[in-house]
PDB file of C-alpha atoms in Angstrom:
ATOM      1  CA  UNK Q 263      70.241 116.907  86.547  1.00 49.00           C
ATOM      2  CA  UNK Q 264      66.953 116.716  88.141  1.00 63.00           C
ATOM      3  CA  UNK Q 265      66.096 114.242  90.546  1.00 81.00           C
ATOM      4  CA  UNK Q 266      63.010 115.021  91.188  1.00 91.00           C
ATOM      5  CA  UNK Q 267      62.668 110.806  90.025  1.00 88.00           C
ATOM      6  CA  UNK Q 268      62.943 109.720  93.400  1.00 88.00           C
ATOM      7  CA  UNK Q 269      60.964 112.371  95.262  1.00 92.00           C
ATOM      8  CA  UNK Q 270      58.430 110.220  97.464  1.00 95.00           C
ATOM      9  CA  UNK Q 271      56.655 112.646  99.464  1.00 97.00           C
ATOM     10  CA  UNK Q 272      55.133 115.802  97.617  1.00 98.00           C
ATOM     11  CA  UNK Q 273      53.100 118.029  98.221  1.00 98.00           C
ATOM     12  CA  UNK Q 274      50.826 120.120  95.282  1.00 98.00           C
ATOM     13  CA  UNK Q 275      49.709 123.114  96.026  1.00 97.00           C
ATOM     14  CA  UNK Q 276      46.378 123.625  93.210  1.00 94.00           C
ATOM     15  CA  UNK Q 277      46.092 127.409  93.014  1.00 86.00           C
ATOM     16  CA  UNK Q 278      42.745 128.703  92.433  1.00 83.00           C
ATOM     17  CA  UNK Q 279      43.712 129.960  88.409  1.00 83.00           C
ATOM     18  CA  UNK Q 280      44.213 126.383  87.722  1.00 88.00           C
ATOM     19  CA  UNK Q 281      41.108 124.976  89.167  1.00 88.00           C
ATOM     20  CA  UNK Q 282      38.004 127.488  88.233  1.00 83.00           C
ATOM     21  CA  UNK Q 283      37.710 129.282  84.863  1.00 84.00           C
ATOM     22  CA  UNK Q 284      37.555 133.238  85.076  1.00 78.00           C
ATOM     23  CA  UNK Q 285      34.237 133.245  86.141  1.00 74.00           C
ATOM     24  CA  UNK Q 286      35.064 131.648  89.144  1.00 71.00           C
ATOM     25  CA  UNK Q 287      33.246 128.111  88.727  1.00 78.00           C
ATOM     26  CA  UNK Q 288      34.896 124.722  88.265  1.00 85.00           C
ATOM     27  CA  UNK Q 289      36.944 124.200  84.816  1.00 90.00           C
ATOM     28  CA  UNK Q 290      35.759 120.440  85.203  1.00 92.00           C
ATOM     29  CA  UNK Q 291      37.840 119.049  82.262  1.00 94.00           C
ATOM     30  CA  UNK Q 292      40.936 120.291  83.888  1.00 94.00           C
ATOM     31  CA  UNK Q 293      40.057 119.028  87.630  1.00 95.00           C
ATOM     32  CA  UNK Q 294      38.777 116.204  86.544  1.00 96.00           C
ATOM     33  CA  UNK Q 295      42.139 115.506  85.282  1.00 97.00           C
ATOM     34  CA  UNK Q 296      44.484 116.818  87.583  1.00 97.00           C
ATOM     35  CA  UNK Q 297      42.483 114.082  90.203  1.00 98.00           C
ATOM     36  CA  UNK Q 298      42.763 111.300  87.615  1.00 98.00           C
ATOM     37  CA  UNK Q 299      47.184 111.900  87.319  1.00 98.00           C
ATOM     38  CA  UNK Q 300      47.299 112.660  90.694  1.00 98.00           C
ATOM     39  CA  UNK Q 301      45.609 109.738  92.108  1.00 98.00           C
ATOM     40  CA  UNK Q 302      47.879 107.793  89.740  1.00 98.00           C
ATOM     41  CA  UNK Q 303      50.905 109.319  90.824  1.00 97.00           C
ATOM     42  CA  UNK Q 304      49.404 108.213  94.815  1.00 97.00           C
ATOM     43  CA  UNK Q 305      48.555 104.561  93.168  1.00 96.00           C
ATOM     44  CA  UNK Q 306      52.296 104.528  92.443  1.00 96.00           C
ATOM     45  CA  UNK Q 307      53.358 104.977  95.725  1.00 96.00           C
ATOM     46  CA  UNK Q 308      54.130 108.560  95.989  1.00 97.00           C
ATOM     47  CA  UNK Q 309      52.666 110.055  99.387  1.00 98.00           C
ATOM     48  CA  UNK Q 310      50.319 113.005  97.777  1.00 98.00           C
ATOM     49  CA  UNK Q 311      49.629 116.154 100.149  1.00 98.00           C
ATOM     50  CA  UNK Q 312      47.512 118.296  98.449  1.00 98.00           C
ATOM     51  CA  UNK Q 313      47.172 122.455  98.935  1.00 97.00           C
ATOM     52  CA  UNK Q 314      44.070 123.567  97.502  1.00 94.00           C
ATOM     53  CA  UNK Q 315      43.351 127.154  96.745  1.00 86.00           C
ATOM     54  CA  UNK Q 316      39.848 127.792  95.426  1.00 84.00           C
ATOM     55  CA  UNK Q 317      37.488 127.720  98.512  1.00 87.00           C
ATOM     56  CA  UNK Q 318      36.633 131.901  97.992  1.00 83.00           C
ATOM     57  CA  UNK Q 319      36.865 131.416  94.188  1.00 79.00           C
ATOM     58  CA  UNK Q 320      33.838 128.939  94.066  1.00 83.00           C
ATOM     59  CA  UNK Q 321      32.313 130.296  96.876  1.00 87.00           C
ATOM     60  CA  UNK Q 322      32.110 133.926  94.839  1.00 85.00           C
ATOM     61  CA  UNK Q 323      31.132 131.836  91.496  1.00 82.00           C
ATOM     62  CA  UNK Q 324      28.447 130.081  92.630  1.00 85.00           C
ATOM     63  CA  UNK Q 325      27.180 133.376  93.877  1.00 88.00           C
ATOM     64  CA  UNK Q 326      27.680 134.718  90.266  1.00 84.00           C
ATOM     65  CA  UNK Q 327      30.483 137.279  91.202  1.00 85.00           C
ATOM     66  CA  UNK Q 328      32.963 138.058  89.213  1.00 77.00           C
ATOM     67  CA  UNK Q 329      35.660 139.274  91.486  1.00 77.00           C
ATOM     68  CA  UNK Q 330      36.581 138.752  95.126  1.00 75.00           C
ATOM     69  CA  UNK Q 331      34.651 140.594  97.340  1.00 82.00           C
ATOM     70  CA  UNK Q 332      36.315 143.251  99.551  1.00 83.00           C
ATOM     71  CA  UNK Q 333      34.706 143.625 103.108  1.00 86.00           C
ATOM     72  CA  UNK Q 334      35.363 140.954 105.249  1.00 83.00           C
ATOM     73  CA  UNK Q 335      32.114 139.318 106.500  1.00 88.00           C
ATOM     74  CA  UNK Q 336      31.141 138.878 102.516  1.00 90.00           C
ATOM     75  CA  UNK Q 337      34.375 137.138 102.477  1.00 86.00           C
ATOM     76  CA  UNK Q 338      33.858 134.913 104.885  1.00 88.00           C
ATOM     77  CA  UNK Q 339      30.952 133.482 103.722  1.00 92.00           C
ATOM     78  CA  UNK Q 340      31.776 133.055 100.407  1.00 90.00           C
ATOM     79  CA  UNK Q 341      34.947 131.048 101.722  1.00 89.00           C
ATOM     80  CA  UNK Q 342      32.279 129.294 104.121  1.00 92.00           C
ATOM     81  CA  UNK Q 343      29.768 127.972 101.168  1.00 93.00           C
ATOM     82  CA  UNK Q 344      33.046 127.607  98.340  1.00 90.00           C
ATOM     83  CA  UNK Q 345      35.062 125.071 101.005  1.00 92.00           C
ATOM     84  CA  UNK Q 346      32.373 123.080 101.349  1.00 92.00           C
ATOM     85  CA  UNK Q 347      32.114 122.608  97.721  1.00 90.00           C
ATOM     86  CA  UNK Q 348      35.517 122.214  97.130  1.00 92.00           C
ATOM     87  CA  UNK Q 349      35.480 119.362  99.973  1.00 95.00           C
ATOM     88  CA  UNK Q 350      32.695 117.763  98.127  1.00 94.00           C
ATOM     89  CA  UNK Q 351      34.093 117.700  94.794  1.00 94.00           C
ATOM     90  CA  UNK Q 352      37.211 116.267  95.778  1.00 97.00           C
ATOM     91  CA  UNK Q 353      35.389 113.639  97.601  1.00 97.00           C
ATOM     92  CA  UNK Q 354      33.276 112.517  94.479  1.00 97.00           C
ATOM     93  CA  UNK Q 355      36.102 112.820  92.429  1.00 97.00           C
ATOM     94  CA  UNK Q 356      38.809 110.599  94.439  1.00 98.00           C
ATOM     95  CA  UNK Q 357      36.543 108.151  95.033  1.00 97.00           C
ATOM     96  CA  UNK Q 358      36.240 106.931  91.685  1.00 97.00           C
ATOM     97  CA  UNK Q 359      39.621 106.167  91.836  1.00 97.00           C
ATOM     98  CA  UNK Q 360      39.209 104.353  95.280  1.00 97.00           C
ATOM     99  CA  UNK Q 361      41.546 107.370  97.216  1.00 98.00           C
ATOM    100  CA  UNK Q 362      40.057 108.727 100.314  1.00 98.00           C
ATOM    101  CA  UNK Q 363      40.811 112.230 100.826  1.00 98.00           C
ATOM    102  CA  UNK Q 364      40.561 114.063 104.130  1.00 98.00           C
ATOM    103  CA  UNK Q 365      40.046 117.909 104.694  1.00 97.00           C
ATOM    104  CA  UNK Q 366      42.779 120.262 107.193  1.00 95.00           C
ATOM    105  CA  UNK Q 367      41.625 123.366 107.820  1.00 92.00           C
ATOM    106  CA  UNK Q 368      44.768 125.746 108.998  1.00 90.00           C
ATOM    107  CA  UNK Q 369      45.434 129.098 110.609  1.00 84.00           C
ATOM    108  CA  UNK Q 370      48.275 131.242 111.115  1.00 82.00           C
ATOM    109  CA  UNK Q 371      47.929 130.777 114.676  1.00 79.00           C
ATOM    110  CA  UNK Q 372      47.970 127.174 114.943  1.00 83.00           C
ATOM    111  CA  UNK Q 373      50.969 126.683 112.309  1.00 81.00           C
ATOM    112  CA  UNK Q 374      53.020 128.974 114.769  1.00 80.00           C
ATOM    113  CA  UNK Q 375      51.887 127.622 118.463  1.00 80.00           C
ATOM    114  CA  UNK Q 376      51.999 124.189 120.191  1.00 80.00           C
ATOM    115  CA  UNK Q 377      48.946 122.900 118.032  1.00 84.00           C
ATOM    116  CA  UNK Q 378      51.872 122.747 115.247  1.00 88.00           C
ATOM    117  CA  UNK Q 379      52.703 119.140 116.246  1.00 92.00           C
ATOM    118  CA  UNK Q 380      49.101 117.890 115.853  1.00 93.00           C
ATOM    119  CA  UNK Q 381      49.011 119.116 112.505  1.00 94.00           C
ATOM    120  CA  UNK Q 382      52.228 117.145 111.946  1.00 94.00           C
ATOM    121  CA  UNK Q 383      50.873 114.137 113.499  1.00 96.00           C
ATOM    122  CA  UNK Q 384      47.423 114.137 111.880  1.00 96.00           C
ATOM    123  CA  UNK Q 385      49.262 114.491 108.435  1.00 97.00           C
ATOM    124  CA  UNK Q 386      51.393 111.768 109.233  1.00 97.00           C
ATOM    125  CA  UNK Q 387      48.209 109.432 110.512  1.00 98.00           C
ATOM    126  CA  UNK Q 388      46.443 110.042 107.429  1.00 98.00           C
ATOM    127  CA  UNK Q 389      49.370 109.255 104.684  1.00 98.00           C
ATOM    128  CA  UNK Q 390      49.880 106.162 106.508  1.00 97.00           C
ATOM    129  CA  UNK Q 391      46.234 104.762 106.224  1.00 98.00           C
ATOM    130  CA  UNK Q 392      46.683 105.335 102.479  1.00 97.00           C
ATOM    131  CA  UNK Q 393      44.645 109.042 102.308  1.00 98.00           C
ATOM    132  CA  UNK Q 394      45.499 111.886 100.427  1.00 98.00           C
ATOM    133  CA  UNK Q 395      45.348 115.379 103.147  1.00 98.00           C
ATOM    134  CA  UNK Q 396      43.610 118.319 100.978  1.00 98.00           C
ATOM    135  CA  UNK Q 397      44.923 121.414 103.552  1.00 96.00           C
ATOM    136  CA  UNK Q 398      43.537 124.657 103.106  1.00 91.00           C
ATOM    137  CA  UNK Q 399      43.892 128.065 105.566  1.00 87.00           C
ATOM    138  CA  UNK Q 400      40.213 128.518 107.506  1.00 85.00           C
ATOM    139  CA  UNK Q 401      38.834 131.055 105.403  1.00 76.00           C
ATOM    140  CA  UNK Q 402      35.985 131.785 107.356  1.00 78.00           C
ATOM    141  CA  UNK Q 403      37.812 132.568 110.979  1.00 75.00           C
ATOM    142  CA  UNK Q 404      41.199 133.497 109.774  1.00 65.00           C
ATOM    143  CA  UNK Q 405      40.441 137.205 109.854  1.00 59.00           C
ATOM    144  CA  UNK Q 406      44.250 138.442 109.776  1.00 55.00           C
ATOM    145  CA  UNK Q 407      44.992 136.354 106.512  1.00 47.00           C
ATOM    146  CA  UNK Q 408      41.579 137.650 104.687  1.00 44.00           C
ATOM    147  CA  UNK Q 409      42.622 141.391 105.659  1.00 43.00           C
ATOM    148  CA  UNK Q 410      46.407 141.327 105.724  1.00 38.00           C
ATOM    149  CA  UNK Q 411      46.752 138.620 102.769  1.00 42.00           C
ATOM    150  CA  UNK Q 412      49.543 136.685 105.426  1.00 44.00           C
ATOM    151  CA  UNK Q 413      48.156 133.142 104.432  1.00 54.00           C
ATOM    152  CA  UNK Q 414      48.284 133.221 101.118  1.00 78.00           C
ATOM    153  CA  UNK Q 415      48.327 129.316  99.524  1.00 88.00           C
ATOM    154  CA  UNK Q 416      51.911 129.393  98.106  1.00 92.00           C
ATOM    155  CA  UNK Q 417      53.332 130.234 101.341  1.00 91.00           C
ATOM    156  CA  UNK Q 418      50.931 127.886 103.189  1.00 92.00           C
ATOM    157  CA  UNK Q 419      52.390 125.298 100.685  1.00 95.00           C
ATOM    158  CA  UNK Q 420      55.502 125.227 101.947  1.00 96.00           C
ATOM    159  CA  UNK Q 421      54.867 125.536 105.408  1.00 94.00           C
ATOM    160  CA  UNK Q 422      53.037 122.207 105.367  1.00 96.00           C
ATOM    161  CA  UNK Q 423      55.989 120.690 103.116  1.00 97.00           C
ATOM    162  CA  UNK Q 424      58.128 121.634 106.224  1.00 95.00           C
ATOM    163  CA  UNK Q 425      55.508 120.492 108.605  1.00 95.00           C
ATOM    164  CA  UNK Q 426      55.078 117.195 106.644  1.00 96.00           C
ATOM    165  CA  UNK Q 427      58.755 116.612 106.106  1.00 96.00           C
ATOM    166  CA  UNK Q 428      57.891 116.440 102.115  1.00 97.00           C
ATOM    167  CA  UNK Q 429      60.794 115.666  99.424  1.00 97.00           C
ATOM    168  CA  UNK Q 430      59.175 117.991  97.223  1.00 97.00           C
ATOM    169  CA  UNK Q 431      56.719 121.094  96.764  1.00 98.00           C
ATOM    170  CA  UNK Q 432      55.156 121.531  92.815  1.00 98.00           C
ATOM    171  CA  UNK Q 433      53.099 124.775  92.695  1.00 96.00           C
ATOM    172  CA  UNK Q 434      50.711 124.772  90.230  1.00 95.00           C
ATOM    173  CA  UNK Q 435      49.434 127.750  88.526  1.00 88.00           C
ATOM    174  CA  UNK Q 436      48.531 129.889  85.013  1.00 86.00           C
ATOM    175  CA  UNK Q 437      52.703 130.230  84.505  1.00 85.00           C
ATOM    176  CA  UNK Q 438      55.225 127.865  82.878  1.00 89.00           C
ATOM    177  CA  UNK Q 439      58.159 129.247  85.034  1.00 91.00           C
ATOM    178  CA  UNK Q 440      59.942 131.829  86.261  1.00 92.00           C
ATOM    179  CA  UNK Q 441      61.110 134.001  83.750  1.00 90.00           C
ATOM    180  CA  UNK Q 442      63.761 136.535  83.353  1.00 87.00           C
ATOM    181  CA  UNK Q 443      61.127 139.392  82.965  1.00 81.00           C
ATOM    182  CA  UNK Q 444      57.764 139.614  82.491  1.00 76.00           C
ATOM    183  CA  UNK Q 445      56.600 137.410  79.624  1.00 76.00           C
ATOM    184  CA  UNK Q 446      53.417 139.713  79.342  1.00 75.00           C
ATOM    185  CA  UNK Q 447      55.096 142.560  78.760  1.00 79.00           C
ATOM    186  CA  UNK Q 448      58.388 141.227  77.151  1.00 81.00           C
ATOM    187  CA  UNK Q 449      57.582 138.067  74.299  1.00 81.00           C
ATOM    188  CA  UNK Q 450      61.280 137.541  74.599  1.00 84.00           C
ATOM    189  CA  UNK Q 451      61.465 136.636  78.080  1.00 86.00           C
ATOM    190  CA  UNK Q 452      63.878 133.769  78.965  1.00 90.00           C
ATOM    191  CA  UNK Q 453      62.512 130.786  81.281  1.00 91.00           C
ATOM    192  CA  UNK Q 454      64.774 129.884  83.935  1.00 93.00           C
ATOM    193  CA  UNK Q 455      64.775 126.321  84.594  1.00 94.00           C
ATOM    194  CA  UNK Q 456      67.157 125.862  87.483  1.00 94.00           C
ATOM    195  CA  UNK Q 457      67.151 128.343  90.360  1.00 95.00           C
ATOM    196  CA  UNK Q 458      70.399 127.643  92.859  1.00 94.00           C
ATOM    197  CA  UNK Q 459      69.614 130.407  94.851  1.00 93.00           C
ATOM    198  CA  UNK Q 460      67.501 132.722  95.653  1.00 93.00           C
ATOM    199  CA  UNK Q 461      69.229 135.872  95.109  1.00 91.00           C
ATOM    200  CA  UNK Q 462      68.087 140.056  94.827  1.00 88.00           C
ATOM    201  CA  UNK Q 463      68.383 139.468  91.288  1.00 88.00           C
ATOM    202  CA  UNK Q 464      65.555 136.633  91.428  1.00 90.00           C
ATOM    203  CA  UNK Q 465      63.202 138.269  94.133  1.00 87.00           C
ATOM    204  CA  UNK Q 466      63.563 141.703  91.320  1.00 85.00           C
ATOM    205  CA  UNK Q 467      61.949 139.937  88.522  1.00 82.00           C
ATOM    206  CA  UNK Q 468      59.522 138.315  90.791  1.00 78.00           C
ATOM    207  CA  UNK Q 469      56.101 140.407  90.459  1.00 63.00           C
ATOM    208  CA  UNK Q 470      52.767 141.291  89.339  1.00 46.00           C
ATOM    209  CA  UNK Q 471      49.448 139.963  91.099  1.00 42.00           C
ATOM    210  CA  UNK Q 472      47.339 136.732  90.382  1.00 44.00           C
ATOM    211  CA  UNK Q 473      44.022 136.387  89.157  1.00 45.00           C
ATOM    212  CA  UNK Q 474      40.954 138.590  89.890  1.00 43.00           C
ATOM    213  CA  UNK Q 475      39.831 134.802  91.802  1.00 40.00           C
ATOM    214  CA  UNK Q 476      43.236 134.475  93.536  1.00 44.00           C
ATOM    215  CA  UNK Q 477      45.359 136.127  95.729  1.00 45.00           C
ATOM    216  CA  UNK Q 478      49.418 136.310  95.070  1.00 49.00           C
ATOM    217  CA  UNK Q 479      51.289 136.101  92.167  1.00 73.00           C
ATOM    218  CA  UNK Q 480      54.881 135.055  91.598  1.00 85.00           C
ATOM    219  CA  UNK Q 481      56.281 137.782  94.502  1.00 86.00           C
ATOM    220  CA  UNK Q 482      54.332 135.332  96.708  1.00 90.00           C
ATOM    221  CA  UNK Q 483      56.058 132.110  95.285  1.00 92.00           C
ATOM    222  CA  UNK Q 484      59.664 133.335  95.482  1.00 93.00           C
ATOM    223  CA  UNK Q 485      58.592 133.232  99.359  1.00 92.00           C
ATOM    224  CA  UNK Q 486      57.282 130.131  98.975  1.00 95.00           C
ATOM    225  CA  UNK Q 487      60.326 128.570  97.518  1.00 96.00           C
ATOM    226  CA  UNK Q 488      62.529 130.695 100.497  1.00 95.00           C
ATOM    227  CA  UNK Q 489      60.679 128.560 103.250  1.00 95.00           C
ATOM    228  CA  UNK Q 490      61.006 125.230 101.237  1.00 97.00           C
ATOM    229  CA  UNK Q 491      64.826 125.643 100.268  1.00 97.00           C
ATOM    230  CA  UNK Q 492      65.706 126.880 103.651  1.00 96.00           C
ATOM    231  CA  UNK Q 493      63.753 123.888 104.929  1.00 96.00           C
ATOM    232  CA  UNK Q 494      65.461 121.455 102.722  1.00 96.00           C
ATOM    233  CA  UNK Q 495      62.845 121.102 100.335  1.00 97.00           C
ATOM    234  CA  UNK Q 496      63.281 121.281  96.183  1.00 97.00           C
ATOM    235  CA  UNK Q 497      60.273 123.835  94.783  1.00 97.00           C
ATOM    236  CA  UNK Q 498      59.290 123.483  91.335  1.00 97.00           C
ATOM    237  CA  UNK Q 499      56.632 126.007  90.041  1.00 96.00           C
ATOM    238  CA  UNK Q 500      54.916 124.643  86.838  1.00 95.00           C
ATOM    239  CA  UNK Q 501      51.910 125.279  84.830  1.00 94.00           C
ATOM    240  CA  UNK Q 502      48.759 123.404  86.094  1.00 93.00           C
ATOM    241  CA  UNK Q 503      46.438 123.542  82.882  1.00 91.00           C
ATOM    242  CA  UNK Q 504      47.841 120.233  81.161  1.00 93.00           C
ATOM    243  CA  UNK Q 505      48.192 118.160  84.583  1.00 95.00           C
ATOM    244  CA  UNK Q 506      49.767 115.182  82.247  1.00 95.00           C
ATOM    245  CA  UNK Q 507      53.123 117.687  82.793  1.00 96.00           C
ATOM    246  CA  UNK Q 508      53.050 116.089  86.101  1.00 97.00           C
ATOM    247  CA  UNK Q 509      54.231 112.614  84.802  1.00 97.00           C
ATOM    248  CA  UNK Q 510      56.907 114.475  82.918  1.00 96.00           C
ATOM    249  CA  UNK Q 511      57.993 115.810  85.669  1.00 95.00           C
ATOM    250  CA  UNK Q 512      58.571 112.887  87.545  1.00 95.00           C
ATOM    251  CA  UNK Q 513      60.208 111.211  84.903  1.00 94.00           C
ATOM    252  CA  UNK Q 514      63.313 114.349  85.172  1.00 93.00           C
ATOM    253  CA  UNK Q 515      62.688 116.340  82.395  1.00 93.00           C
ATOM    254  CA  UNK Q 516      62.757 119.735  82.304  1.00 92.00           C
ATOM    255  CA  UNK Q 517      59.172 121.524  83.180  1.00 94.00           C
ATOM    256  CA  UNK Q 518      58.696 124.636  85.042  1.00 94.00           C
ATOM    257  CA  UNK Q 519      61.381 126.168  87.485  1.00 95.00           C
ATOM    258  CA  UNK Q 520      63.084 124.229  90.078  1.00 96.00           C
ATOM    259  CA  UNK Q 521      64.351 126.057  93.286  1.00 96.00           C
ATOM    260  CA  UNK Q 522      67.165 124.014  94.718  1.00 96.00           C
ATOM    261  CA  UNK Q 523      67.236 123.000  98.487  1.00 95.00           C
ATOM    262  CA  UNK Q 524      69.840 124.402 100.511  1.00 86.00           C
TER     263      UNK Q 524
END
């Protein structure tokens, strides 16, 4: 049985597949959307943290490139111009359904020092004066996550579930599930819709990378669902492009893959 029911606090981590089109600019019909069910889902009392990928995806679209640049500086500039248009269309967006949203910009560093309980107190300031956080790793100073890939969204995700004390993490991206091998390569692939644990056998047939716009790919969200089980949290990954899923969801029936809290 899933309960995910009576999950109050959640947070949605938007990855950047599900919000731009291959070309890297906004797929409006499916953001516009995903705002409308999710400020619904806020409206009905749920306390909404949003994790938005997409800030170097837009940034490289509205530049007309069609892949992620690879030096650093480019990089950094493209995550510089894309967050702020992100920001903005969030902004516009929310507001027609009366939800103010705020903007968190995190690095490794601070997650992991003494700034942590800021973070936690900011988040906690901002849900109770009705707003929706939209968190996203600093792009533009956080050199070692650009370079090394450490701050990939997914894992980011989870860290502010555990930060926030969430109920829930939903991951939102271009898959249905986890599967029991690759459904590109193998059409008879099984979905798995209940993961207990996280076991050598699941962390095998987790692989492949994300979109030419994105960085990580289901290697990245097995990790993800590590930090939020260990924490506590239930993980369910799910496929972002019909955002009405999300009310199914909530009403227990059986969408994506649900990793189990410890």
């Amino acid at each position: 049985m899933r309960n995910i029911s009576d999950k109050k606090r959640i947070v949605i981590k938007l990855g950047t597949s599900t919000l731009a089109h291959k070309t890297g600019k906004l797929n409006i019909r499916r953001m516009t959307n995903l705002v409308r069910v999710i400020a619904d889902l806020h409206n009905s009392g749920r306390e909404i943290i949003l994790v938005s990928s997409g800030a170097v995806g837009l940034g490289a679209g509205k530049l007309g490139m069609k892949e992620k640049p690879k030096d650093t500086p480019t990089k950094q500039a493209i995550a510089a111009i894309g967050q702020c248009e992100l920001m903005h269309i969030y902004d516009d967006m929310f507001e027609k359904y009366s939800v103010t949203v705020a903007q968190i910009l995190l690095t490794k560093t601070i997650i992991e020092n003494e700034r942590r309980k800021n973070v936690e107190n900011t988040i906690e300031r901002l849900i109770s004066l009705g707003c929706i956080p939209i968190v996203n790793e600093n792009d533009t100073v956080a050199i070692d996550e650009l370079e090394l890939e450490i701050g990939e969204n997914d894992s980011l995700a989870a860290i502010v579930a555990n930060i926030s004390n969430a109920d829930l993490l939903v991951i939102l991206s271009d898959i249905d599930s986890l599967f029991s091998e690759d459904p590109h390569s193998n059409p008879n692939a099984e979905p798995i819709p209940v993961v207990e644990e996280i076991t050598e056998y699941i962390e095998q047939i987790a692989g492949g990378a994300g979109s030419k716009l994105g960085t990580g790919g289901m290697a990245t969200k097995i990790n993800a669902a590590k930090i939020a089980t260990e924490a506590g949290i239930d993980m369910v990954i799910m496929n972002g492009r019909n955002p009405e899923l999300l009310y199914d969801l909530f009403e227990n029936k059986t969408i994506g893959t649900i990793f189990k809290a410890k």
